[in-house]
Structures are given as structure tokens and as C-alpha cells.
């Protein structure tokens, strides 16, 4: 029989739910909908609020309220861990002014075309787990016709690894937790098997060199959110 502790549940606060009351209500509604007593990890999905101009000062006020609500729910053991998603270093540094509990996770896009080395280092030094989403570039980096020459070089060097495994290893070896999607059991097993391998320092350097090109993102970018 499957027990609650056998399942990890992560949920997120939608941008339209920002603010103390909205965040508190969203968490309680999730608990009710999921029919559980606690959520393992709850994240603020985005530093902004839906319907506000990017430069609106309300973004900060509302996300601060959201964080205060998560801190309260954490103390009540309604959530076991709290964090953020798509926060830039600026947004994280701002939290030092109001957060009593440091964010435990920052979930952001990370792959060789969007390397974010400064943010990675900041999270590492601040004790924040950097969780990488879109590690495969929303599948764009898996295509045989990709124009990323450095990735092709490593694929030719490492026939023992799939392209997805190479990309996951790159993120793991940079200290990120990776959460790739899997549409089948075989893909799930392939993803897990990546952890049994390692890229050499030279292979990592070749992939890191992709960062000298203009950054390319496939998902969210909160750089312009006040």
C-alpha cells in the first residue's frame, strides 16, 4: 500500500494568487484538493503578479506578502519546505530584507544555452538548492539537427550516453538538481541512469563554451520584473 511519505508533492503559487491572503488561501485549497495534511515543497512560481506592469512596485509588496504567508504555513507544518521559482539574484538579495526563513529552493531554467553561472554561484553560497527545469531545452536540444556544435561533439565522443543524459549530467555536475519530464517508462529509466555516469572536465568545458554565445531561453525570464 502506498503511504503518504512515499510520495513527494510539490506545488506552486500562481502569479495571480500573489499576496499574503492569496498565498495562504492557495496553499489551503491545494491541501484540500489533494486530500493531504501537508505539501513537501511549495514554491512561488514567479516574482511578479498577473496584470501588473513589469516595473510596478506592487510586485515586491505582493511577493513579500506571499513569502510571509509561506513562512507561517511552514511553521504550522502545512508545508515541509518553501522556495521560489524564476527568481533572479536581485530578487533573492531583496529577500534578505524581509525573509525570516531563507528560501530553500530556487527553480529556474538551466541548460548549456542558458547557463546562469552567477545565479548558480549565488544560490550555492547562500545555501539555496538550485533546481533546474527545461534541462533539455524543452526538447529542442534533443533534435538531431540542432546547430549547437559543441553538443554534437560530445554526443560523438560519448556513444555510451544519450543526448538527454549528456544534458542532465551537465546540470548535475554544475551542482543543480534536475527535474526533467518523462513521457514514458523508458525515458524515466534513461534519465535516472544518467547519474551512473560522469562527463570529463574537458567535456564539461566544451559544453560550458556554449555560454559564450548569446543566451537562449525556452521558458520564463524574470529579469525585467521589478
PDB file of C-alpha atoms in Angstrom:
ATOM      1  CA  UNK A   1       0.000   0.000   0.000  1.00  0.00           C
ATOM      2  CA  UNK A   2       1.323   3.425  -0.970  1.00  0.00           C
ATOM      3  CA  UNK A   3       1.939   5.657   2.032  1.00  0.00           C
ATOM      4  CA  UNK A   4       1.901   9.456   2.065  1.00  0.00           C
ATOM      5  CA  UNK A   5       5.618   9.557   2.898  1.00  0.00           C
ATOM      6  CA  UNK A   6       6.342   7.513  -0.245  1.00  0.00           C
ATOM      7  CA  UNK A   7       5.146  10.370  -2.456  1.00  0.00           C
ATOM      8  CA  UNK A   8       6.793  13.778  -2.891  1.00  0.00           C
ATOM      9  CA  UNK A   9       4.354  16.577  -3.675  1.00  0.00           C
ATOM     10  CA  UNK A  10       5.474  19.954  -4.999  1.00  0.00           C
ATOM     11  CA  UNK A  11       3.020  22.738  -5.737  1.00  0.00           C
ATOM     12  CA  UNK A  12       3.353  26.368  -6.799  1.00  0.00           C
ATOM     13  CA  UNK A  13       1.693  29.688  -6.214  1.00  0.00           C
ATOM     14  CA  UNK A  14       0.298  31.087  -9.460  1.00  0.00           C
ATOM     15  CA  UNK A  15       1.165  34.717 -10.332  1.00  0.00           C
ATOM     16  CA  UNK A  16      -2.488  35.706  -9.986  1.00  0.00           C
ATOM     17  CA  UNK A  17      -2.504  34.492  -6.361  1.00  0.00           C
ATOM     18  CA  UNK A  18       0.318  36.727  -5.065  1.00  0.00           C
ATOM     19  CA  UNK A  19      -0.060  38.439  -1.683  1.00  0.00           C
ATOM     20  CA  UNK A  20      -0.428  37.166   1.878  1.00  0.00           C
ATOM     21  CA  UNK A  21      -4.118  36.297   1.723  1.00  0.00           C
ATOM     22  CA  UNK A  22      -3.926  34.885  -1.794  1.00  0.00           C
ATOM     23  CA  UNK A  23      -0.958  32.677  -0.984  1.00  0.00           C
ATOM     24  CA  UNK A  24      -2.434  31.391   2.254  1.00  0.00           C
ATOM     25  CA  UNK A  25      -5.717  30.564   0.528  1.00  0.00           C
ATOM     26  CA  UNK A  26      -3.927  28.865  -2.374  1.00  0.00           C
ATOM     27  CA  UNK A  27      -1.964  26.538  -0.101  1.00  0.00           C
ATOM     28  CA  UNK A  28      -5.031  25.579   1.928  1.00  0.00           C
ATOM     29  CA  UNK A  29      -7.011  24.953  -1.257  1.00  0.00           C
ATOM     30  CA  UNK A  30      -4.217  22.713  -2.577  1.00  0.00           C
ATOM     31  CA  UNK A  31      -4.201  20.720   0.653  1.00  0.00           C
ATOM     32  CA  UNK A  32      -7.955  20.272   0.387  1.00  0.00           C
ATOM     33  CA  UNK A  33      -7.865  19.320  -3.303  1.00  0.00           C
ATOM     34  CA  UNK A  34      -5.010  16.854  -2.812  1.00  0.00           C
ATOM     35  CA  UNK A  35      -6.587  15.462   0.379  1.00  0.00           C
ATOM     36  CA  UNK A  36      -3.295  15.619   2.261  1.00  0.00           C
ATOM     37  CA  UNK A  37      -2.165  17.144   5.547  1.00  0.00           C
ATOM     38  CA  UNK A  38       0.997  18.701   4.169  1.00  0.00           C
ATOM     39  CA  UNK A  39       2.826  19.563   0.939  1.00  0.00           C
ATOM     40  CA  UNK A  40       6.504  18.624   0.716  1.00  0.00           C
ATOM     41  CA  UNK A  41       7.629  21.694  -1.229  1.00  0.00           C
ATOM     42  CA  UNK A  42       5.731  24.864  -2.078  1.00  0.00           C
ATOM     43  CA  UNK A  43       7.182  27.471  -4.438  1.00  0.00           C
ATOM     44  CA  UNK A  44       6.299  30.999  -5.503  1.00  0.00           C
ATOM     45  CA  UNK A  45       6.186  30.381  -9.246  1.00  0.00           C
ATOM     46  CA  UNK A  46       7.110  33.867 -10.415  1.00  0.00           C
ATOM     47  CA  UNK A  47       8.306  37.080  -8.725  1.00  0.00           C
ATOM     48  CA  UNK A  48       5.603  39.116 -10.441  1.00  0.00           C
ATOM     49  CA  UNK A  49       1.842  39.383 -10.203  1.00  0.00           C
ATOM     50  CA  UNK A  50      -0.531  38.878 -13.115  1.00  0.00           C
ATOM     51  CA  UNK A  51      -1.970  42.057 -14.597  1.00  0.00           C
ATOM     52  CA  UNK A  52       0.714  44.414 -13.259  1.00  0.00           C
ATOM     53  CA  UNK A  53       3.162  46.410 -15.377  1.00  0.00           C
ATOM     54  CA  UNK A  54       6.653  44.935 -15.263  1.00  0.00           C
ATOM     55  CA  UNK A  55       8.011  47.993 -13.452  1.00  0.00           C
ATOM     56  CA  UNK A  56       5.176  48.176 -10.906  1.00  0.00           C
ATOM     57  CA  UNK A  57       6.384  48.477  -7.267  1.00  0.00           C
ATOM     58  CA  UNK A  58       3.411  46.303  -6.306  1.00  0.00           C
ATOM     59  CA  UNK A  59       5.321  43.206  -7.387  1.00  0.00           C
ATOM     60  CA  UNK A  60       7.678  43.466  -4.430  1.00  0.00           C
ATOM     61  CA  UNK A  61       4.917  44.222  -1.931  1.00  0.00           C
ATOM     62  CA  UNK A  62       2.839  41.271  -3.072  1.00  0.00           C
ATOM     63  CA  UNK A  63       5.650  38.711  -3.291  1.00  0.00           C
ATOM     64  CA  UNK A  64       6.821  39.749   0.178  1.00  0.00           C
ATOM     65  CA  UNK A  65       3.301  39.079   1.440  1.00  0.00           C
ATOM     66  CA  UNK A  66       3.291  35.711  -0.296  1.00  0.00           C
ATOM     67  CA  UNK A  67       6.567  34.765   1.362  1.00  0.00           C
ATOM     68  CA  UNK A  68       5.308  35.793   4.795  1.00  0.00           C
ATOM     69  CA  UNK A  69       2.300  33.511   4.260  1.00  0.00           C
ATOM     70  CA  UNK A  70       4.546  30.598   3.289  1.00  0.00           C
ATOM     71  CA  UNK A  71       6.695  31.172   6.374  1.00  0.00           C
ATOM     72  CA  UNK A  72       3.584  30.989   8.567  1.00  0.00           C
ATOM     73  CA  UNK A  73       2.395  27.806   6.872  1.00  0.00           C
ATOM     74  CA  UNK A  74       5.869  26.311   7.191  1.00  0.00           C
ATOM     75  CA  UNK A  75       5.808  26.930  10.933  1.00  0.00           C
ATOM     76  CA  UNK A  76       2.372  25.287  11.045  1.00  0.00           C
ATOM     77  CA  UNK A  77       3.872  22.264   9.215  1.00  0.00           C
ATOM     78  CA  UNK A  78       1.370  22.645   6.385  1.00  0.00           C
ATOM     79  CA  UNK A  79       4.365  22.795   4.027  1.00  0.00           C
ATOM     80  CA  UNK A  80       7.641  20.989   4.750  1.00  0.00           C
ATOM     81  CA  UNK A  81       9.864  23.200   2.585  1.00  0.00           C
ATOM     82  CA  UNK A  82       9.359  26.567   0.905  1.00  0.00           C
ATOM     83  CA  UNK A  83      11.087  28.216  -2.018  1.00  0.00           C
ATOM     84  CA  UNK A  84      10.794  30.279  -5.142  1.00  0.00           C
ATOM     85  CA  UNK A  85      10.956  29.816  -8.885  1.00  0.00           C
ATOM     86  CA  UNK A  86      12.333  32.042 -11.640  1.00  0.00           C
ATOM     87  CA  UNK A  87      13.848  34.459  -9.113  1.00  0.00           C
ATOM     88  CA  UNK A  88      16.902  36.371 -10.273  1.00  0.00           C
ATOM     89  CA  UNK A  89      19.796  37.184  -7.963  1.00  0.00           C
ATOM     90  CA  UNK A  90      18.275  40.631  -7.458  1.00  0.00           C
ATOM     91  CA  UNK A  91      15.006  39.129  -6.261  1.00  0.00           C
ATOM     92  CA  UNK A  92      16.847  36.771  -3.913  1.00  0.00           C
ATOM     93  CA  UNK A  93      19.020  39.531  -2.458  1.00  0.00           C
ATOM     94  CA  UNK A  94      15.899  41.592  -1.832  1.00  0.00           C
ATOM     95  CA  UNK A  95      14.513  38.751   0.300  1.00  0.00           C
ATOM     96  CA  UNK A  96      17.284  39.314   2.841  1.00  0.00           C
ATOM     97  CA  UNK A  97      15.376  42.441   3.856  1.00  0.00           C
ATOM     98  CA  UNK A  98      12.144  40.657   4.790  1.00  0.00           C
ATOM     99  CA  UNK A  99      12.544  36.873   4.906  1.00  0.00           C
ATOM    100  CA  UNK A 100      12.882  35.278   8.325  1.00  0.00           C
ATOM    101  CA  UNK A 101      13.315  31.902   6.638  1.00  0.00           C
ATOM    102  CA  UNK A 102      15.710  31.654   3.718  1.00  0.00           C
ATOM    103  CA  UNK A 103      14.217  30.155   0.535  1.00  0.00           C
ATOM    104  CA  UNK A 104      15.249  26.520   0.391  1.00  0.00           C
ATOM    105  CA  UNK A 105      14.915  26.168  -3.373  1.00  0.00           C
ATOM    106  CA  UNK A 106      15.120  28.375  -6.459  1.00  0.00           C
ATOM    107  CA  UNK A 107      13.762  26.570  -9.521  1.00  0.00           C
ATOM    108  CA  UNK A 108      14.958  28.092 -12.794  1.00  0.00           C
ATOM    109  CA  UNK A 109      15.655  27.293 -16.419  1.00  0.00           C
ATOM    110  CA  UNK A 110      19.152  25.859 -16.838  1.00  0.00           C
ATOM    111  CA  UNK A 111      20.881  24.211 -19.799  1.00  0.00           C
ATOM    112  CA  UNK A 112      24.005  24.936 -21.871  1.00  0.00           C
ATOM    113  CA  UNK A 113      22.231  27.737 -23.775  1.00  0.00           C
ATOM    114  CA  UNK A 114      21.088  29.407 -20.529  1.00  0.00           C
ATOM    115  CA  UNK A 115      23.851  28.713 -18.035  1.00  0.00           C
ATOM    116  CA  UNK A 116      23.246  31.422 -15.394  1.00  0.00           C
ATOM    117  CA  UNK A 117      26.636  30.922 -13.671  1.00  0.00           C
ATOM    118  CA  UNK A 118      26.284  33.936 -11.369  1.00  0.00           C
ATOM    119  CA  UNK A 119      22.881  32.799 -10.128  1.00  0.00           C
ATOM    120  CA  UNK A 120      24.156  29.250  -9.640  1.00  0.00           C
ATOM    121  CA  UNK A 121      27.058  30.513  -7.570  1.00  0.00           C
ATOM    122  CA  UNK A 122      24.867  32.854  -5.536  1.00  0.00           C
ATOM    123  CA  UNK A 123      22.450  30.038  -4.669  1.00  0.00           C
ATOM    124  CA  UNK A 124      25.326  27.730  -3.765  1.00  0.00           C
ATOM    125  CA  UNK A 125      26.916  30.305  -1.468  1.00  0.00           C
ATOM    126  CA  UNK A 126      23.533  31.166   0.089  1.00  0.00           C
ATOM    127  CA  UNK A 127      22.541  27.571   0.850  1.00  0.00           C
ATOM    128  CA  UNK A 128      19.702  27.599  -1.684  1.00  0.00           C
ATOM    129  CA  UNK A 129      19.178  24.472  -3.774  1.00  0.00           C
ATOM    130  CA  UNK A 130      19.206  25.399  -7.451  1.00  0.00           C
ATOM    131  CA  UNK A 131      16.674  23.192  -9.219  1.00  0.00           C
ATOM    132  CA  UNK A 132      16.953  23.135 -12.996  1.00  0.00           C
ATOM    133  CA  UNK A 133      13.926  22.867 -15.233  1.00  0.00           C
ATOM    134  CA  UNK A 134      13.984  22.722 -19.046  1.00  0.00           C
ATOM    135  CA  UNK A 135      17.326  20.906 -18.867  1.00  0.00           C
ATOM    136  CA  UNK A 136      16.662  19.534 -22.344  1.00  0.00           C
ATOM    137  CA  UNK A 137      15.694  22.910 -23.784  1.00  0.00           C
ATOM    138  CA  UNK A 138      12.037  21.899 -24.000  1.00  0.00           C
ATOM    139  CA  UNK A 139      13.280  19.028 -26.216  1.00  0.00           C
ATOM    140  CA  UNK A 140      14.806  21.457 -28.738  1.00  0.00           C
ATOM    141  CA  UNK A 141      18.310  20.362 -27.703  1.00  0.00           C
ATOM    142  CA  UNK A 142      17.433  16.731 -28.382  1.00  0.00           C
ATOM    143  CA  UNK A 143      16.865  17.268 -32.103  1.00  0.00           C
ATOM    144  CA  UNK A 144      19.442  15.739 -34.435  1.00  0.00           C
ATOM    145  CA  UNK A 145      19.510  18.944 -36.480  1.00  0.00           C
ATOM    146  CA  UNK A 146      20.409  21.187 -33.545  1.00  0.00           C
ATOM    147  CA  UNK A 147      23.009  23.784 -34.521  1.00  0.00           C
ATOM    148  CA  UNK A 148      24.839  23.569 -31.176  1.00  0.00           C
ATOM    149  CA  UNK A 149      28.148  22.213 -32.456  1.00  0.00           C
ATOM    150  CA  UNK A 150      29.702  21.653 -29.025  1.00  0.00           C
ATOM    151  CA  UNK A 151      26.824  19.361 -28.076  1.00  0.00           C
ATOM    152  CA  UNK A 152      27.308  17.379 -31.280  1.00  0.00           C
ATOM    153  CA  UNK A 153      30.995  16.968 -30.422  1.00  0.00           C
ATOM    154  CA  UNK A 154      30.203  15.446 -27.020  1.00  0.00           C
ATOM    155  CA  UNK A 155      27.497  13.202 -28.477  1.00  0.00           C
ATOM    156  CA  UNK A 156      30.057  11.811 -30.941  1.00  0.00           C
ATOM    157  CA  UNK A 157      32.614  11.348 -28.159  1.00  0.00           C
ATOM    158  CA  UNK A 158      30.199   9.586 -25.811  1.00  0.00           C
ATOM    159  CA  UNK A 159      28.190   6.953 -27.684  1.00  0.00           C
ATOM    160  CA  UNK A 160      27.532   5.355 -24.279  1.00  0.00           C
ATOM    161  CA  UNK A 161      25.266   8.274 -23.391  1.00  0.00           C
ATOM    162  CA  UNK A 162      22.094   9.615 -24.948  1.00  0.00           C
ATOM    163  CA  UNK A 163      21.850  13.316 -25.697  1.00  0.00           C
ATOM    164  CA  UNK A 164      19.382  13.722 -22.831  1.00  0.00           C
ATOM    165  CA  UNK A 165      21.793  12.065 -20.408  1.00  0.00           C
ATOM    166  CA  UNK A 166      24.617  14.372 -21.509  1.00  0.00           C
ATOM    167  CA  UNK A 167      22.459  17.429 -20.857  1.00  0.00           C
ATOM    168  CA  UNK A 168      21.318  16.126 -17.471  1.00  0.00           C
ATOM    169  CA  UNK A 169      24.885  15.322 -16.439  1.00  0.00           C
ATOM    170  CA  UNK A 170      25.960  18.830 -17.384  1.00  0.00           C
ATOM    171  CA  UNK A 171      23.393  20.267 -14.971  1.00  0.00           C
ATOM    172  CA  UNK A 172      24.137  17.766 -12.219  1.00  0.00           C
ATOM    173  CA  UNK A 173      27.877  18.356 -12.417  1.00  0.00           C
ATOM    174  CA  UNK A 174      27.271  22.072 -12.044  1.00  0.00           C
ATOM    175  CA  UNK A 175      25.577  21.327  -8.733  1.00  0.00           C
ATOM    176  CA  UNK A 176      21.950  21.689  -9.813  1.00  0.00           C
ATOM    177  CA  UNK A 177      19.108  19.326  -9.039  1.00  0.00           C
ATOM    178  CA  UNK A 178      17.467  18.369 -12.345  1.00  0.00           C
ATOM    179  CA  UNK A 179      13.774  17.593 -12.869  1.00  0.00           C
ATOM    180  CA  UNK A 180      13.326  16.504 -16.498  1.00  0.00           C
ATOM    181  CA  UNK A 181       9.954  15.478 -17.825  1.00  0.00           C
ATOM    182  CA  UNK A 182       9.480  11.885 -18.929  1.00  0.00           C
ATOM    183  CA  UNK A 183       6.707  10.741 -21.248  1.00  0.00           C
ATOM    184  CA  UNK A 184       7.416   7.007 -20.910  1.00  0.00           C
ATOM    185  CA  UNK A 185       8.902   4.441 -18.537  1.00  0.00           C
ATOM    186  CA  UNK A 186      11.891   4.043 -20.831  1.00  0.00           C
ATOM    187  CA  UNK A 187      12.641   7.777 -20.741  1.00  0.00           C
ATOM    188  CA  UNK A 188      12.284   7.773 -16.968  1.00  0.00           C
ATOM    189  CA  UNK A 189      14.791   4.936 -16.633  1.00  0.00           C
ATOM    190  CA  UNK A 190      17.116   6.674 -19.102  1.00  0.00           C
ATOM    191  CA  UNK A 191      17.017   9.859 -17.025  1.00  0.00           C
ATOM    192  CA  UNK A 192      17.807   8.048 -13.779  1.00  0.00           C
ATOM    193  CA  UNK A 193      20.632   6.109 -15.420  1.00  0.00           C
ATOM    194  CA  UNK A 194      22.441   9.348 -16.227  1.00  0.00           C
ATOM    195  CA  UNK A 195      23.540   9.546 -12.579  1.00  0.00           C
ATOM    196  CA  UNK A 196      25.638   6.399 -13.081  1.00  0.00           C
ATOM    197  CA  UNK A 197      27.945   8.261 -15.481  1.00  0.00           C
ATOM    198  CA  UNK A 198      30.130  11.341 -15.494  1.00  0.00           C
ATOM    199  CA  UNK A 199      31.401  13.841 -18.044  1.00  0.00           C
ATOM    200  CA  UNK A 200      35.128  14.577 -18.013  1.00  0.00           C
ATOM    201  CA  UNK A 201      36.433  18.040 -17.166  1.00  0.00           C
ATOM    202  CA  UNK A 202      37.277  18.533 -20.842  1.00  0.00           C
ATOM    203  CA  UNK A 203      33.778  17.522 -21.929  1.00  0.00           C
ATOM    204  CA  UNK A 204      32.252  19.907 -19.380  1.00  0.00           C
ATOM    205  CA  UNK A 205      34.492  22.710 -20.650  1.00  0.00           C
ATOM    206  CA  UNK A 206      33.357  22.116 -24.225  1.00  0.00           C
ATOM    207  CA  UNK A 207      29.716  22.371 -23.195  1.00  0.00           C
ATOM    208  CA  UNK A 208      30.440  25.396 -20.997  1.00  0.00           C
ATOM    209  CA  UNK A 209      31.853  27.103 -24.073  1.00  0.00           C
ATOM    210  CA  UNK A 210      28.304  27.272 -25.440  1.00  0.00           C
ATOM    211  CA  UNK A 211      27.790  30.005 -22.841  1.00  0.00           C
ATOM    212  CA  UNK A 212      29.924  32.341 -24.938  1.00  0.00           C
ATOM    213  CA  UNK A 213      27.032  32.564 -27.394  1.00  0.00           C
ATOM    214  CA  UNK A 214      24.019  34.819 -26.766  1.00  0.00           C
ATOM    215  CA  UNK A 215      21.775  33.282 -24.129  1.00  0.00           C
ATOM    216  CA  UNK A 216      18.690  31.453 -25.393  1.00  0.00           C
ATOM    217  CA  UNK A 217      15.765  30.623 -23.157  1.00  0.00           C
ATOM    218  CA  UNK A 218      12.744  28.494 -23.917  1.00  0.00           C
ATOM    219  CA  UNK A 219      10.644  29.441 -20.876  1.00  0.00           C
ATOM    220  CA  UNK A 220      10.354  32.166 -18.250  1.00  0.00           C
ATOM    221  CA  UNK A 221      12.711  35.113 -17.729  1.00  0.00           C
ATOM    222  CA  UNK A 222      12.010  37.444 -14.815  1.00  0.00           C
ATOM    223  CA  UNK A 223      14.925  39.839 -15.419  1.00  0.00           C
ATOM    224  CA  UNK A 224      12.563  42.758 -16.108  1.00  0.00           C
ATOM    225  CA  UNK A 225      10.154  42.156 -13.227  1.00  0.00           C
ATOM    226  CA  UNK A 226      10.573  44.972 -10.681  1.00  0.00           C
TER     227      UNK A 226
END
